[in-house]
């Protein structure tokens, strides 16, 4: 047989099989229901109850574990975004603007003022420089930086110290116009760096502000990743929804079996199923609320890079930080975390209650015992 005929034969067989499965699809639902309700081939009461005594708790535990994993991933992202990344970005923005304001004050006092060379820098410059150093220290203690970023931040902190020393040297030599101007211009080069390479090729950032901007871009990218749905969350949530739906289907079929065979409505079984089915709903609501808050926080923090240098810059940065905190606080992540800590154990208790209830229902019925293989062979 030629390869073309072989391929055509496989295609025809696949189409026939697809048509056959499509014709059988309407019967799948009723067949599954008969199996769930114990109506398939006259299932024995003892066997059915003992199987469901294990199947229902197992499905419940799997669904709860998947729900907890999905919510835990979202909540951990909220904590990292609120407790680490946002303070780090705010600190970098404060350091960047404080250094630019300090440089402006130094140029005003040492190069452009009416009493150039006659007055000291003053407390405004020193307070701005101190604010920049303190902001960098807060960024270092935020825990948001990776190892390479921490090393880069230490370099920035060292350059800020060297920048302050150079401005202080220019101030000590303020009586000399050449030395004073040379010191301020050298410090400005350390702070801002060259505008670009002569041949237009990109260069590694060497100036203080350029290094800070690189760190800001990296943390902003991480913020975007934290505020997005992660593959772990999506996979765990989809699997949890599937298993929870299967649990509800099997539990309802078991309740119908108990009503038909045992002639009773099992309130205990229903009560055990309620916390198991309630936990995915509550965790889904909490995860969705926190994810929406993460999106709002990302949008608020993105405004930090657009804040221009001016006297209102510190207030604008504080306003962005306050709005980001309010956006996360409005989602009540602590409350949802507490809810998860309650409903998940309650769900596990409900799963155990389902198993115990079915065990008690099956106790009056003797277990079906099959003859051993040796006895069967002897009878033959």
Coordinates of C-alpha atoms in Angstrom, one line a residue:
X1 CA 0.0 0.0 0.0
X2 CA 1.4 3.4 -1.0
X3 CA 1.8 6.1 1.7
X4 CA -1.0 8.2 0.1
X5 CA -3.5 5.3 0.4
X6 CA -2.4 4.6 3.9
X7 CA -2.9 8.2 5.0
X8 CA -6.3 8.2 3.3
X9 CA -7.3 5.0 5.1
X10 CA -6.2 6.5 8.5
X11 CA -8.2 9.7 7.7
X12 CA -11.3 7.6 6.9
X13 CA -11.0 5.5 10.0
X14 CA -10.6 8.7 12.1
X15 CA -13.7 10.2 10.6
X16 CA -15.7 7.1 11.2
X17 CA -14.6 6.9 14.8
X18 CA -15.5 10.6 15.3
X19 CA -18.9 10.1 13.8
X20 CA -19.5 7.1 16.1
X21 CA -18.4 9.0 19.2
X22 CA -20.6 11.9 18.2
X23 CA -23.6 9.6 17.9
X24 CA -22.9 8.1 21.3
X25 CA -22.4 11.5 23.0
X26 CA -26.1 12.0 24.0
X27 CA -25.9 8.7 25.9
X28 CA -22.9 9.6 27.9
X29 CA -24.7 11.9 30.3
X30 CA -27.5 9.4 31.3
X31 CA -24.8 6.7 31.6
X32 CA -22.8 8.8 34.0
X33 CA -25.8 9.6 36.0
X34 CA -26.8 6.0 36.4
X35 CA -23.3 5.2 37.6
X36 CA -23.3 8.2 40.0
X37 CA -26.7 7.2 41.4
X38 CA -25.9 3.5 41.7
X39 CA -28.4 2.4 39.1
X40 CA -26.0 0.8 36.7
X41 CA -26.3 -3.0 36.7
X42 CA -28.0 -3.1 40.1
X43 CA -25.1 -2.0 42.3
X44 CA -25.1 -3.7 45.7
X45 CA -25.8 -1.4 48.6
X46 CA -22.8 -2.4 50.7
X47 CA -20.3 -2.2 47.8
X48 CA -21.7 1.2 46.6
X49 CA -21.6 2.8 50.1
X50 CA -18.1 1.5 50.8
X51 CA -16.8 2.9 47.5
X52 CA -18.4 6.2 48.0
X53 CA -17.1 6.3 51.5
X54 CA -13.7 6.7 50.0
X55 CA -14.5 8.4 46.7
X56 CA -16.3 11.4 48.1
X57 CA -13.7 12.4 50.7
X58 CA -10.9 11.9 48.2
X59 CA -12.6 14.2 45.6
X60 CA -13.3 16.8 48.4
X61 CA -9.7 16.8 49.6
X62 CA -8.3 17.2 46.0
X63 CA -10.7 20.0 45.3
X64 CA -9.9 21.8 48.5
X65 CA -6.1 21.4 48.0
X66 CA -6.3 22.8 44.5
X67 CA -8.5 25.8 45.7
X68 CA -6.1 26.5 48.5
X69 CA -3.1 26.4 46.1
X70 CA -4.7 28.8 43.7
X71 CA -5.8 31.3 46.3
X72 CA -2.4 31.0 48.1
X73 CA -0.6 32.0 45.0
X74 CA -2.8 35.1 44.4
X75 CA -2.5 36.1 48.1
X76 CA 1.3 35.7 48.1
X77 CA 1.5 38.0 45.1
X78 CA -0.7 40.5 46.9
X79 CA 1.7 40.5 49.9
X80 CA 4.8 40.8 47.7
X81 CA 3.3 43.6 45.7
X82 CA 2.0 45.6 48.7
X83 CA 4.8 44.9 51.2
X84 CA 7.9 44.8 49.0
X85 CA 7.6 46.0 45.4
X86 CA 5.5 49.1 46.0
X87 CA 7.7 50.4 48.9
X88 CA 10.8 49.7 46.8
X89 CA 9.5 51.6 43.8
X90 CA 8.4 54.5 46.1
X91 CA 11.8 54.6 47.7
X92 CA 13.6 54.6 44.3
X93 CA 11.3 57.5 43.1
X94 CA 12.0 59.4 46.3
X95 CA 15.7 58.9 46.0
X96 CA 15.7 59.9 42.3
X97 CA 13.8 63.1 42.9
X98 CA 15.6 64.0 46.1
X99 CA 19.0 63.7 44.3
X100 CA 17.8 66.0 41.5
X101 CA 16.4 68.5 43.9
X102 CA 19.7 68.4 45.8
X103 CA 21.7 69.0 42.6
X104 CA 19.4 71.9 41.8
X105 CA 20.0 73.4 45.2
X106 CA 23.8 72.9 44.9
X107 CA 23.9 74.7 41.5
X108 CA 21.7 77.5 42.8
X109 CA 24.1 78.1 45.8
X110 CA 27.4 77.5 44.1
X111 CA 26.9 78.5 40.5
X112 CA 23.8 80.6 39.9
X113 CA 22.9 82.5 43.0
X114 CA 23.4 86.2 43.6
X115 CA 26.0 85.4 46.3
X116 CA 28.0 82.7 44.5
X117 CA 31.0 81.7 46.5
X118 CA 29.9 83.6 49.5
X119 CA 27.3 81.4 51.1
X120 CA 27.2 77.7 52.2
X121 CA 25.0 75.1 50.7
X122 CA 22.5 75.3 53.6
X123 CA 20.1 72.8 55.2
X124 CA 17.9 72.3 52.1
X125 CA 20.6 70.6 50.2
X126 CA 21.7 68.5 53.1
X127 CA 18.1 67.4 53.9
X128 CA 17.6 66.4 50.2
X129 CA 20.8 64.4 50.2
X130 CA 19.9 62.7 53.5
X131 CA 16.4 61.9 52.2
X132 CA 18.0 60.2 49.1
X133 CA 20.3 58.1 51.3
X134 CA 17.5 57.1 53.6
X135 CA 15.2 56.2 50.7
X136 CA 17.9 53.9 49.2
X137 CA 18.3 52.3 52.6
X138 CA 14.6 51.6 52.7
X139 CA 14.7 50.0 49.3
X140 CA 17.6 47.8 50.4
X141 CA 15.5 46.7 53.4
X142 CA 12.3 46.1 51.5
X143 CA 13.2 42.6 50.4
X144 CA 12.0 43.3 46.8
X145 CA 15.4 43.1 45.1
X146 CA 17.1 40.1 43.8
X147 CA 20.8 39.4 44.4
X148 CA 22.0 41.3 41.3
X149 CA 19.7 44.2 42.0
X150 CA 21.0 44.4 45.6
X151 CA 24.5 44.6 44.4
X152 CA 23.5 47.4 41.9
X153 CA 21.8 49.3 44.7
X154 CA 25.0 49.1 46.8
X155 CA 26.9 50.6 43.9
X156 CA 24.3 53.4 43.7
X157 CA 24.6 54.1 47.4
X158 CA 28.3 54.3 47.1
X159 CA 28.0 56.7 44.2
X160 CA 25.7 58.9 46.2
X161 CA 28.3 59.1 49.0
X162 CA 30.9 60.0 46.4
X163 CA 28.6 62.6 44.9
X164 CA 28.1 64.2 48.3
X165 CA 31.8 64.3 48.9
X166 CA 32.4 66.0 45.6
X167 CA 29.8 68.7 46.3
X168 CA 31.3 69.2 49.8
X169 CA 34.7 69.6 48.2
X170 CA 33.3 72.3 45.8
X171 CA 31.7 74.0 48.8
X172 CA 35.0 74.0 50.7
X173 CA 36.7 75.6 47.6
X174 CA 33.9 78.1 46.9
X175 CA 36.3 81.0 47.0
X176 CA 37.9 79.7 43.8
X177 CA 35.5 80.0 40.8
X178 CA 37.4 77.3 38.9
X179 CA 37.5 74.7 41.6
X180 CA 34.0 75.4 42.7
X181 CA 32.6 75.1 39.1
X182 CA 34.7 72.0 38.4
X183 CA 33.5 70.3 41.5
X184 CA 29.8 71.0 40.8
X185 CA 30.1 69.9 37.2
X186 CA 31.9 66.7 38.1
X187 CA 29.2 65.9 40.6
X188 CA 26.5 66.6 38.0
X189 CA 28.3 64.2 35.6
X190 CA 28.2 61.5 38.3
X191 CA 24.5 62.2 38.9
X192 CA 23.2 62.5 35.3
X193 CA 26.0 61.0 33.1
X194 CA 26.5 61.7 29.4
X195 CA 23.5 62.3 27.2
X196 CA 24.6 59.5 24.8
X197 CA 27.6 57.9 23.1
X198 CA 29.2 59.7 20.2
X199 CA 28.4 56.9 17.7
X200 CA 24.8 56.4 19.0
X201 CA 25.4 52.8 20.4
X202 CA 23.6 52.0 23.7
X203 CA 25.8 52.0 26.7
X204 CA 25.6 50.5 30.2
X205 CA 24.2 53.0 32.7
X206 CA 27.0 54.5 34.8
X207 CA 25.4 57.6 36.4
X208 CA 23.4 57.5 39.6
X209 CA 20.1 58.5 38.1
X210 CA 20.5 56.1 35.1
X211 CA 21.1 53.2 37.4
X212 CA 18.1 54.1 39.6
X213 CA 15.9 54.3 36.4
X214 CA 17.1 50.8 35.4
X215 CA 16.1 49.4 38.8
X216 CA 12.7 51.2 38.5
X217 CA 12.0 49.6 35.1
X218 CA 12.9 46.2 36.4
X219 CA 10.7 46.5 39.4
X220 CA 7.9 47.9 37.3
X221 CA 8.1 44.8 35.0
X222 CA 8.0 42.6 38.1
X223 CA 4.9 44.5 39.2
X224 CA 3.2 43.8 35.9
X225 CA 4.1 40.1 36.3
X226 CA 2.7 40.0 39.8
X227 CA -0.5 41.6 38.8
X228 CA -1.2 39.2 36.0
X229 CA -2.8 35.7 36.3
X230 CA 0.0 33.2 36.8
X231 CA -0.1 29.8 35.1
X232 CA -0.1 28.1 38.6
X233 CA -3.3 30.0 39.6
X234 CA -5.1 29.4 36.3
X235 CA -4.2 25.7 36.2
X236 CA -5.0 25.0 39.9
X237 CA -8.3 27.0 39.6
X238 CA -9.4 25.2 36.5
X239 CA -8.6 21.8 38.0
X240 CA -10.3 22.8 41.3
X241 CA -13.5 23.8 39.4
X242 CA -13.5 20.5 37.5
X243 CA -13.0 18.4 40.7
X244 CA -15.5 20.4 42.7
X245 CA -18.1 19.9 40.0
X246 CA -17.4 16.2 39.9
X247 CA -17.7 16.1 43.7
X248 CA -21.1 17.8 43.6
X249 CA -22.3 15.4 40.9
X250 CA -21.1 12.3 42.7
X251 CA -22.5 13.7 46.1
X252 CA -25.9 14.3 44.5
X253 CA -26.0 10.9 43.0
X254 CA -25.0 9.4 46.3
X255 CA -27.9 11.2 48.0
X256 CA -30.3 9.9 45.4
X257 CA -29.0 6.4 46.0
X258 CA -29.4 6.7 49.8
X259 CA -33.0 8.0 49.3
X260 CA -33.9 5.2 46.9
X261 CA -32.2 2.3 48.7
X262 CA -32.2 3.3 52.4
X263 CA -35.5 5.3 52.2
X264 CA -34.1 8.4 54.0
X265 CA -33.0 11.9 53.2
X266 CA -29.4 12.2 54.5
X267 CA -29.2 15.6 56.2
X268 CA -25.7 14.6 57.6
X269 CA -24.4 14.0 54.1
X270 CA -25.8 17.3 52.8
X271 CA -24.3 19.1 55.8
X272 CA -20.9 17.6 55.1
X273 CA -21.0 18.6 51.5
X274 CA -21.9 22.2 52.2
X275 CA -18.5 23.4 53.5
X276 CA -16.7 21.5 50.7
X277 CA -18.7 23.3 48.0
X278 CA -18.7 26.6 49.8
X279 CA -14.9 26.8 50.1
X280 CA -14.2 27.1 46.3
X281 CA -16.8 29.8 46.0
X282 CA -15.4 31.9 48.8
X283 CA -11.8 31.4 47.7
X284 CA -12.7 32.3 44.1
X285 CA -14.3 35.5 45.3
X286 CA -11.3 36.4 47.5
X287 CA -8.8 35.6 44.7
X288 CA -10.7 37.7 42.2
X289 CA -11.0 40.6 44.6
X290 CA -7.3 40.6 45.3
X291 CA -6.4 40.2 41.7
X292 CA -8.5 43.3 40.8
X293 CA -6.7 45.2 43.6
X294 CA -3.3 44.1 42.2
X295 CA -4.3 45.6 38.8
X296 CA -5.3 48.9 40.4
X297 CA -2.1 49.0 42.4
X298 CA 0.0 48.4 39.3
X299 CA -1.8 51.3 37.5
X300 CA -1.2 53.6 40.5
X301 CA 2.5 52.8 40.9
X302 CA 3.1 53.2 37.1
X303 CA 2.6 56.9 37.7
X304 CA 5.8 57.2 39.7
X305 CA 8.0 57.1 36.6
X306 CA 6.1 60.1 35.2
X307 CA 6.6 62.4 38.2
X308 CA 8.8 65.3 37.2
X309 CA 11.2 67.0 39.5
X310 CA 9.8 69.9 41.4
X311 CA 9.0 71.0 44.9
X312 CA 5.7 69.0 44.7
X313 CA 7.4 65.8 43.7
X314 CA 7.7 64.4 47.3
X315 CA 4.0 65.1 47.9
X316 CA 3.0 63.5 44.5
X317 CA 5.0 60.4 45.4
X318 CA 3.3 60.1 48.8
X319 CA -0.1 60.5 47.1
X320 CA 0.7 57.6 44.8
X321 CA 1.8 55.5 47.7
X322 CA -1.4 56.3 49.6
X323 CA -3.6 55.5 46.6
X324 CA -1.9 52.2 46.1
X325 CA -2.3 51.3 49.7
X326 CA -5.9 52.2 49.6
X327 CA -6.5 50.2 46.5
X328 CA -5.0 47.1 48.1
X329 CA -6.8 47.7 51.5
X330 CA -10.1 48.0 49.7
X331 CA -9.8 44.3 48.7
X332 CA -9.4 43.2 52.3
X333 CA -6.6 40.7 51.7
X334 CA -6.2 40.0 55.4
X335 CA -9.9 39.2 55.7
X336 CA -9.9 36.9 52.8
X337 CA -6.8 35.2 54.1
X338 CA -8.6 34.6 57.4
X339 CA -11.6 33.3 55.5
X340 CA -9.4 30.8 53.7
X341 CA -7.9 29.7 57.0
X342 CA -11.4 28.9 58.2
X343 CA -13.2 27.5 55.2
X344 CA -10.5 25.1 54.1
X345 CA -10.3 23.2 57.4
X346 CA -14.1 23.3 57.6
X347 CA -14.1 21.7 54.1
X348 CA -11.7 19.0 55.3
X349 CA -14.0 18.4 58.2
X350 CA -17.0 18.2 55.9
X351 CA -15.1 15.6 53.7
X352 CA -14.5 13.5 56.8
X353 CA -18.1 13.8 57.8
X354 CA -19.2 12.6 54.4
X355 CA -17.0 9.5 54.7
X356 CA -18.1 8.8 58.3
X357 CA -21.8 9.2 57.4
X358 CA -21.5 6.7 54.5
X359 CA -19.5 4.3 56.7
X360 CA -22.3 4.3 59.3
X361 CA -24.9 3.8 56.6
X362 CA -23.1 0.8 55.3
X363 CA -22.4 -0.9 58.6
X364 CA -25.7 -2.9 58.8
X365 CA -25.0 -4.4 55.4
X366 CA -22.6 -7.3 55.2
X367 CA -19.7 -6.9 52.9
X368 CA -19.7 -8.9 49.8
X369 CA -17.1 -11.6 49.9
X370 CA -15.8 -13.3 46.8
X371 CA -14.4 -16.9 46.9
X372 CA -10.7 -17.3 46.8
X373 CA -9.2 -18.4 43.5
X374 CA -8.0 -21.7 45.0
X375 CA -11.4 -22.6 46.3
X376 CA -12.9 -21.8 42.9
X377 CA -10.4 -24.0 41.1
X378 CA -11.1 -26.8 43.6
X379 CA -14.8 -26.6 42.9
X380 CA -14.0 -27.0 39.2

